[in-house]
Short mmCIF file of C-alpha atoms in Angstrom, two decimals:
data_model
loop_
_atom_site.label_atom_id
_atom_site.label_comp_id
_atom_site.label_asym_id
_atom_site.label_seq_id
_atom_site.Cartn_x
_atom_site.Cartn_y
_atom_site.Cartn_z
CA UNK S 19 4.64 16.22 11.93
CA UNK S 20 2.10 17.33 9.32
CA UNK S 21 4.62 19.55 7.51
CA UNK S 22 7.22 16.77 7.41
CA UNK S 23 4.62 14.31 6.14
CA UNK S 24 3.46 16.80 3.50
CA UNK S 25 7.05 17.33 2.35
CA UNK S 26 7.60 13.57 2.16
CA UNK S 27 4.39 13.14 0.16
CA UNK S 28 5.10 15.91 -2.34
CA UNK S 29 8.69 14.78 -2.90
CA UNK S 30 7.82 11.09 -3.19
CA UNK S 31 7.64 9.88 -6.80
CA UNK S 32 4.31 8.12 -6.30
CA UNK S 33 2.92 11.04 -4.30
CA UNK S 34 3.93 13.51 -6.99
CA UNK S 35 2.27 11.35 -9.64
CA UNK S 36 -0.91 11.29 -7.53
CA UNK S 37 -0.87 15.09 -7.34
CA UNK S 38 -0.55 15.35 -11.11
CA UNK S 39 -3.36 12.81 -11.49
CA UNK S 40 -5.54 14.91 -9.20
CA UNK S 41 -4.94 17.99 -11.36
CA UNK S 42 -5.58 15.88 -14.48
CA UNK S 43 -8.92 14.65 -13.14
CA UNK S 44 -10.04 18.15 -12.14
CA UNK S 45 -9.18 19.52 -15.58
CA UNK S 46 -11.05 16.60 -17.18
CA UNK S 47 -14.15 17.45 -15.16
CA UNK S 48 -13.94 21.16 -15.95
CA UNK S 49 -13.48 20.57 -19.69
CA UNK S 50 -16.45 18.17 -19.74
CA UNK S 51 -18.95 20.52 -18.04
CA UNK S 52 -19.96 23.59 -20.13
CA UNK S 53 -20.92 25.70 -17.12
CA UNK S 54 -17.50 25.13 -15.57
CA UNK S 55 -15.90 26.09 -18.88
CA UNK S 56 -17.90 29.31 -18.72
CA UNK S 57 -16.60 30.07 -15.23
CA UNK S 58 -13.07 29.32 -16.41
CA UNK S 59 -13.55 31.62 -19.41
CA UNK S 60 -14.66 34.40 -17.09
CA UNK S 61 -11.46 33.99 -15.11
CA UNK S 62 -9.10 33.55 -18.05
CA UNK S 63 -10.32 36.31 -20.40
CA UNK S 64 -10.89 40.01 -19.91
CA UNK S 65 -14.24 41.72 -20.38
CA UNK S 66 -12.96 43.49 -23.51
CA UNK S 67 -12.05 40.15 -25.13
CA UNK S 68 -15.42 38.65 -24.22
CA UNK S 69 -17.25 41.67 -25.66
CA UNK S 70 -15.38 41.64 -28.97
CA UNK S 71 -15.01 37.89 -29.57
CA UNK S 72 -18.44 36.70 -28.47
CA UNK S 73 -19.39 34.03 -25.93
CA UNK S 74 -19.04 31.09 -28.33
CA UNK S 75 -15.47 32.02 -29.22
CA UNK S 76 -14.66 32.67 -25.57
CA UNK S 77 -15.97 29.25 -24.54
CA UNK S 78 -14.13 27.55 -27.40
CA UNK S 79 -10.86 29.28 -26.53
CA UNK S 80 -11.20 28.44 -22.83
CA UNK S 81 -12.06 24.81 -23.58
CA UNK S 82 -9.05 24.50 -25.88
CA UNK S 83 -6.77 26.02 -23.24
CA UNK S 84 -8.04 23.70 -20.51
CA UNK S 85 -7.83 20.65 -22.78
CA UNK S 86 -4.26 21.57 -23.68
CA UNK S 87 -3.36 21.95 -20.00
CA UNK S 88 -4.96 18.57 -19.27
CA UNK S 89 -2.95 16.88 -22.02
CA UNK S 90 0.29 18.49 -20.80
CA UNK S 91 -0.34 17.31 -17.24
CA UNK S 92 -1.08 13.81 -18.54
CA UNK S 93 2.16 13.88 -20.51
CA UNK S 94 4.03 14.83 -17.34
CA UNK S 95 2.49 11.84 -15.61
CA UNK S 96 3.66 9.59 -18.43
CA UNK S 97 7.23 10.83 -18.07
CA UNK S 98 7.12 10.11 -14.32
CA UNK S 99 6.39 6.43 -15.01
CA UNK S 100 8.44 6.07 -18.18
CA UNK S 101 10.58 3.19 -16.86
CA UNK S 102 8.02 1.59 -14.56
CA UNK S 103 7.62 -1.31 -16.99
CA UNK S 104 11.00 -2.63 -15.82
CA UNK S 105 9.73 -2.70 -12.25
CA UNK S 106 6.54 -4.50 -13.27
CA UNK S 107 8.31 -7.16 -15.33
CA UNK S 108 10.91 -7.67 -12.61
CA UNK S 109 8.22 -8.05 -9.93
CA UNK S 110 6.34 -10.57 -12.06
CA UNK S 111 9.54 -12.55 -12.65
CA UNK S 112 10.46 -12.54 -8.96
CA UNK S 113 7.03 -13.74 -7.93
CA UNK S 114 7.01 -16.42 -10.62
CA UNK S 115 10.39 -17.72 -9.45
CA UNK S 116 9.08 -17.96 -5.89
CA UNK S 117 6.04 -19.88 -7.06
CA UNK S 118 8.17 -22.29 -9.07
CA UNK S 119 10.32 -23.33 -6.14
CA UNK S 120 11.75 -20.14 -4.70
CA UNK S 121 15.18 -18.69 -4.83
CA UNK S 122 17.23 -16.62 -7.23
CA UNK S 123 20.82 -16.60 -8.32
CA UNK S 124 22.24 -20.12 -7.99
CA UNK S 125 18.76 -21.55 -7.40
CA UNK S 126 17.25 -19.93 -10.48
CA UNK S 127 18.00 -22.87 -12.75
CA UNK S 128 16.67 -25.33 -10.20
CA UNK S 129 13.53 -23.22 -9.75
CA UNK S 130 12.76 -23.17 -13.44
CA UNK S 131 13.44 -26.86 -13.97
CA UNK S 132 12.08 -27.94 -10.58
CA UNK S 133 8.62 -28.45 -9.29
CA UNK S 134 6.30 -25.71 -8.03
CA UNK S 135 6.47 -24.91 -4.35
CA UNK S 136 3.95 -27.26 -2.66
CA UNK S 137 2.58 -24.54 -0.37
CA UNK S 138 2.24 -21.92 -3.09
CA UNK S 139 1.45 -23.79 -6.29
CA UNK S 140 -2.31 -23.48 -5.66
CA UNK S 141 -2.23 -19.87 -4.42
CA UNK S 142 -4.62 -18.28 -6.91
CA UNK S 143 -3.93 -14.76 -5.63
CA UNK S 144 -0.20 -15.08 -6.30
CA UNK S 145 -0.73 -16.37 -9.83
CA UNK S 146 -3.18 -13.54 -10.48
CA UNK S 147 -0.52 -11.13 -9.23
CA UNK S 148 1.93 -12.56 -11.76
CA UNK S 149 -0.55 -11.93 -14.58
CA UNK S 150 -1.46 -8.48 -13.24
CA UNK S 151 2.17 -7.35 -13.11
CA UNK S 152 2.91 -8.83 -16.52
CA UNK S 153 -0.05 -7.07 -18.14
CA UNK S 154 0.88 -3.84 -16.35
CA UNK S 155 4.43 -4.13 -17.70
CA UNK S 156 3.13 -4.54 -21.26
CA UNK S 157 0.85 -1.52 -20.83
CA UNK S 158 3.66 0.64 -19.44
CA UNK S 159 6.04 -0.55 -22.17
CA UNK S 160 3.57 0.46 -24.91
CA UNK S 161 3.02 3.78 -23.17
CA UNK S 162 6.76 4.43 -23.08
CA UNK S 163 7.16 3.37 -26.71
CA UNK S 164 4.65 6.02 -27.85
CA UNK S 165 5.82 8.85 -25.60
CA UNK S 166 7.74 10.57 -28.43
CA UNK S 167 4.59 10.68 -30.55
CA UNK S 168 2.68 12.02 -27.53
CA UNK S 169 4.95 15.08 -27.50
CA UNK S 170 3.04 16.26 -30.58
CA UNK S 171 6.08 18.00 -32.06
CA UNK S 172 5.68 18.63 -35.82
CA UNK S 173 7.99 16.35 -37.78
CA UNK S 174 8.98 14.31 -34.71
CA UNK S 175 7.33 10.89 -34.53
CA UNK S 176 8.30 7.26 -34.21
CA UNK S 177 5.12 5.43 -35.17
CA UNK S 178 3.00 8.03 -36.86
CA UNK S 179 -0.47 9.21 -35.75
CA UNK S 180 -2.43 6.13 -36.84
CA UNK S 181 -0.10 3.47 -35.46
CA UNK S 182 0.50 5.44 -32.25
CA UNK S 183 -3.26 5.59 -31.70
CA UNK S 184 -3.53 1.82 -32.24
CA UNK S 185 -0.70 1.15 -29.77
CA UNK S 186 -2.37 3.46 -27.26
CA UNK S 187 -5.62 1.50 -27.46
CA UNK S 188 -3.77 -1.82 -27.18
CA UNK S 189 -1.98 -0.51 -24.10
CA UNK S 190 -5.34 0.36 -22.56
CA UNK S 191 -6.48 -3.23 -23.16
CA UNK S 192 -3.54 -4.56 -21.18
CA UNK S 193 -4.17 -2.01 -18.44
CA UNK S 194 -7.77 -3.26 -18.26
CA UNK S 195 -6.55 -6.86 -17.95
CA UNK S 196 -3.99 -5.89 -15.30
CA UNK S 197 -6.57 -4.14 -13.14
CA UNK S 198 -9.03 -7.01 -13.57
CA UNK S 199 -6.44 -9.53 -12.37
CA UNK S 200 -5.54 -7.24 -9.49
CA UNK S 201 -9.19 -7.02 -8.43
CA UNK S 202 -9.54 -10.81 -8.59
CA UNK S 203 -6.34 -11.32 -6.55
CA UNK S 204 -7.51 -8.87 -3.89
CA UNK S 205 -10.90 -10.57 -3.64
CA UNK S 206 -9.16 -13.92 -3.13
CA UNK S 207 -7.01 -12.40 -0.38
CA UNK S 208 -10.08 -10.95 1.30
CA UNK S 209 -11.68 -14.39 1.30
CA UNK S 210 -8.58 -15.92 2.92
CA UNK S 211 -7.41 -12.95 4.99
CA UNK S 212 -6.99 -15.07 8.12
CA UNK S 213 -4.31 -17.06 6.28
CA UNK S 214 -2.23 -13.94 5.65
CA UNK S 215 -2.76 -12.57 9.18
CA UNK S 216 -2.32 -15.63 11.43
CA UNK S 217 -2.91 -15.63 15.16
CA UNK S 218 0.36 -14.62 16.90
CA UNK S 219 1.88 -17.54 18.83
CA UNK S 220 2.50 -17.14 22.58
CA UNK S 221 5.91 -15.88 23.58
CA UNK S 222 8.36 -17.89 25.68
CA UNK S 223 7.61 -15.76 28.74
CA UNK S 224 3.90 -16.44 28.37
CA UNK S 225 4.54 -20.16 27.97
CA UNK S 226 6.65 -20.29 31.15
CA UNK S 227 4.15 -18.13 33.02
CA UNK S 228 1.29 -20.50 32.19
CA UNK S 229 3.17 -23.75 32.73
CA UNK S 230 2.45 -25.91 35.73
CA UNK S 231 -0.68 -26.21 37.78
CA UNK S 232 -0.55 -26.06 41.58
CA UNK S 233 -2.87 -29.08 41.57
CA UNK S 234 -0.49 -31.20 39.49
CA UNK S 235 1.17 -33.96 41.44
CA UNK S 236 -1.33 -33.75 44.29
CA UNK S 237 -2.59 -37.30 43.81
CA UNK S 238 -0.86 -39.07 46.68
CA UNK S 239 -4.09 -39.84 48.53
CA UNK S 240 -5.26 -38.58 51.91
CA UNK S 241 -3.19 -38.69 55.06
CA UNK S 242 -4.31 -41.13 57.77
CA UNK S 243 -3.55 -38.58 60.44
CA UNK S 244 -6.85 -36.92 61.38
CA UNK S 245 -5.00 -33.92 62.83
CA UNK S 246 -3.84 -32.93 59.33
CA UNK S 247 -7.30 -33.02 57.71
CA UNK S 248 -8.02 -29.38 58.43
CA UNK S 249 -4.57 -28.26 57.24
CA UNK S 250 -4.90 -30.28 54.06
CA UNK S 251 -8.32 -28.81 53.41
CA UNK S 252 -6.96 -25.27 53.71
CA UNK S 253 -4.04 -26.11 51.43
CA UNK S 254 -6.47 -27.57 48.92
CA UNK S 255 -8.54 -24.38 48.95
CA UNK S 256 -5.42 -22.24 48.46
CA UNK S 257 -4.29 -24.40 45.55
CA UNK S 258 -7.73 -24.16 43.98
CA UNK S 259 -7.62 -20.37 44.29
CA UNK S 260 -4.15 -20.32 42.72
CA UNK S 261 -5.41 -22.52 39.91
CA UNK S 262 -8.34 -20.18 39.30
CA UNK S 263 -5.98 -17.19 39.15
CA UNK S 264 -3.65 -19.04 36.79
CA UNK S 265 -6.49 -19.99 34.45
CA UNK S 266 -7.85 -16.44 34.60
CA UNK S 267 -4.44 -15.05 33.59
CA UNK S 268 -4.28 -17.52 30.71
CA UNK S 269 -7.76 -16.56 29.50
CA UNK S 270 -7.02 -12.84 29.79
CA UNK S 271 -3.75 -13.26 27.90
CA UNK S 272 -5.45 -15.28 25.15
CA UNK S 273 -8.28 -12.76 24.90
CA UNK S 274 -5.77 -9.89 24.63
CA UNK S 275 -3.95 -11.76 21.86
CA UNK S 276 -7.23 -12.40 20.07
CA UNK S 277 -8.26 -8.73 20.28
CA UNK S 278 -4.86 -7.73 18.91
CA UNK S 279 -5.24 -10.25 16.09
CA UNK S 280 -8.76 -9.01 15.30
CA UNK S 281 -7.49 -5.42 15.08
CA UNK S 282 -4.73 -6.52 12.70
CA UNK S 283 -7.29 -8.50 10.70
CA UNK S 284 -9.63 -5.51 10.44
CA UNK S 285 -6.77 -3.21 9.41
CA UNK S 286 -5.75 -5.68 6.70
CA UNK S 287 -9.34 -5.95 5.47
CA UNK S 288 -9.66 -2.16 5.28
CA UNK S 289 -6.50 -1.95 3.16
CA UNK S 290 -7.71 -4.73 0.86
CA UNK S 291 -11.17 -3.20 0.57
CA UNK S 292 -9.69 0.16 -0.34
CA UNK S 293 -7.52 -1.48 -2.99
CA UNK S 294 -10.33 -3.52 -4.55
CA UNK S 295 -12.60 -0.46 -4.72
CA UNK S 296 -9.87 1.68 -6.29
CA UNK S 297 -8.84 -0.96 -8.84
CA UNK S 298 -12.46 -1.83 -9.58
CA UNK S 299 -13.25 1.80 -10.32
CA UNK S 300 -10.04 2.31 -12.30
CA UNK S 301 -11.05 -0.57 -14.59
CA UNK S 302 -13.68 1.76 -16.03
CA UNK S 303 -11.02 4.17 -17.35
CA UNK S 304 -9.25 1.88 -19.87
CA UNK S 305 -12.59 0.24 -20.58
CA UNK S 306 -13.94 3.62 -21.69
CA UNK S 307 -11.02 4.06 -24.10
CA UNK S 308 -11.38 0.58 -25.55
CA UNK S 309 -15.16 0.77 -25.65
CA UNK S 310 -15.94 -2.01 -23.18
CA UNK S 311 -17.33 0.34 -20.50
CA UNK S 312 -18.81 3.37 -22.30
CA UNK S 313 -18.65 6.44 -20.06
CA UNK S 314 -19.18 10.14 -20.54
CA UNK S 315 -16.07 12.33 -20.23
CA UNK S 316 -17.31 13.92 -17.01
CA UNK S 317 -17.83 10.45 -15.51
CA UNK S 318 -14.29 9.51 -16.46
CA UNK S 319 -13.03 12.60 -14.65
CA UNK S 320 -15.16 11.81 -11.59
CA UNK S 321 -13.93 8.22 -11.41
CA UNK S 322 -10.35 9.40 -11.80
CA UNK S 323 -10.81 11.95 -9.01
CA UNK S 324 -12.34 9.35 -6.68
CA UNK S 325 -9.63 6.73 -7.21
CA UNK S 326 -6.89 9.35 -6.96
CA UNK S 327 -8.07 10.43 -3.52
CA UNK S 328 -8.50 6.81 -2.46
CA UNK S 329 -5.03 5.67 -3.52
CA UNK S 330 -3.35 8.87 -2.36
CA UNK S 331 -4.47 8.08 1.19
CA UNK S 332 -2.32 4.93 1.22
CA UNK S 333 0.67 6.91 -0.03
CA UNK S 334 -0.01 9.58 2.61
CA UNK S 335 -0.06 6.95 5.37
CA UNK S 336 3.16 5.40 4.09
CA UNK S 337 4.90 8.77 4.10
CA UNK S 338 3.67 9.30 7.66
CA UNK S 339 5.14 5.97 8.74
CA UNK S 340 8.45 6.83 7.08
CA UNK S 341 8.58 10.22 8.82
CA UNK S 342 7.73 8.63 12.18
CA UNK S 343 10.40 5.96 11.68
CA UNK S 344 12.99 8.60 10.75
CA UNK S 345 12.14 10.64 13.85
CA UNK S 346 12.33 7.56 16.04
CA UNK S 347 15.74 6.69 14.58
CA UNK S 348 16.93 10.25 15.21
CA UNK S 349 15.68 10.09 18.79
CA UNK S 350 17.45 6.77 19.37
CA UNK S 351 20.67 8.14 17.87
CA UNK S 352 20.43 11.26 20.06
CA UNK S 353 19.80 9.13 23.15
CA UNK S 354 22.76 6.89 22.33
CA UNK S 355 24.95 9.94 21.77
CA UNK S 356 23.84 11.47 25.07
CA UNK S 357 24.49 8.18 26.89
CA UNK S 358 27.95 7.95 25.35
CA UNK S 359 28.69 11.55 26.34
CA UNK S 360 27.49 10.91 29.90
CA UNK S 361 29.61 7.78 30.14
CA UNK S 362 32.65 9.66 28.85
CA UNK S 363 32.02 12.43 31.40
CA UNK S 364 31.77 9.86 34.21
CA UNK S 365 34.99 8.19 33.11
CA UNK S 366 36.70 11.55 32.91
CA UNK S 367 35.47 12.50 36.38
CA UNK S 368 36.58 9.14 37.79
CA UNK S 369 40.00 9.56 36.21
CA UNK S 370 40.29 13.07 37.68
CA UNK S 371 39.35 11.81 41.17
CA UNK S 372 41.85 8.98 40.89
CA UNK S 373 44.54 11.41 39.82
CA UNK S 374 43.81 13.74 42.75
CA UNK S 375 43.92 10.89 45.22
#
């Protein structure tokens, strides 16, 4: 199971991007700490080179090599999300159409010209999601527009160094706004998590099992025959015991449903908490580029490492669920195939017996 999950994670597009981000963050930390650069220089250069070039040159060469590797890894990450802006804009449009009345296709015109959905028009988290996805799409679009300049090939540029740098900073602003809206939307969902995870309603079997009380309809008064008093008293006690058992089953069933709902609620809260922490920490990264949240380079690398591990866990769990679902589907297909083969064998045996007789 672990190997299959690892394969699914490393071949998943989001999982692969998380791996590259992990390498990027580690290189950022190493480049920012002189002692780590020294260790890297000791591993990358021979003793003869260190003796002839001097420690300052060795450190400078190692730092340049590590910085170049970091930039190349970052460029690979940018290529992996080159067309993600289409997904972001499409998601924002879909959500907006749902908020404005729901429906696509033939209902699109009615949704735009109609009134907002009465149950969703005041959903602050959904509107914040629309803004978050829109800002993310703008950021990814600007990142894609400057990817040719990021190749750093002499003579090959679309915007030029100065304008490409300006577009890069503007993209970071929109990334900051996108993450801020995402944090706000997640906080709103955490405040109203019971709305998104409602209590499961009782099933039809549970409704039928709990319907009818043995005491219902027993209001015909007492019998005048004194010989039946003792029998009626015993019947009354039995009905009371049955009623107690029925009520106990109802309470146990409701308590089991409530415990199940509480577990689902806690699981949802854990997911939301992990998301708000990751997005809240990631806000510091574009803020450092823009200048709104000044951070040292080593702090940027540490924050990137922390959020990478935090968000990779969700991708890892998703890959595990996909592997488990695939195995379950394979098991069901194998069971169905075996049942069909057994049925065919039985029919063949029955036909052979009929032929012999």
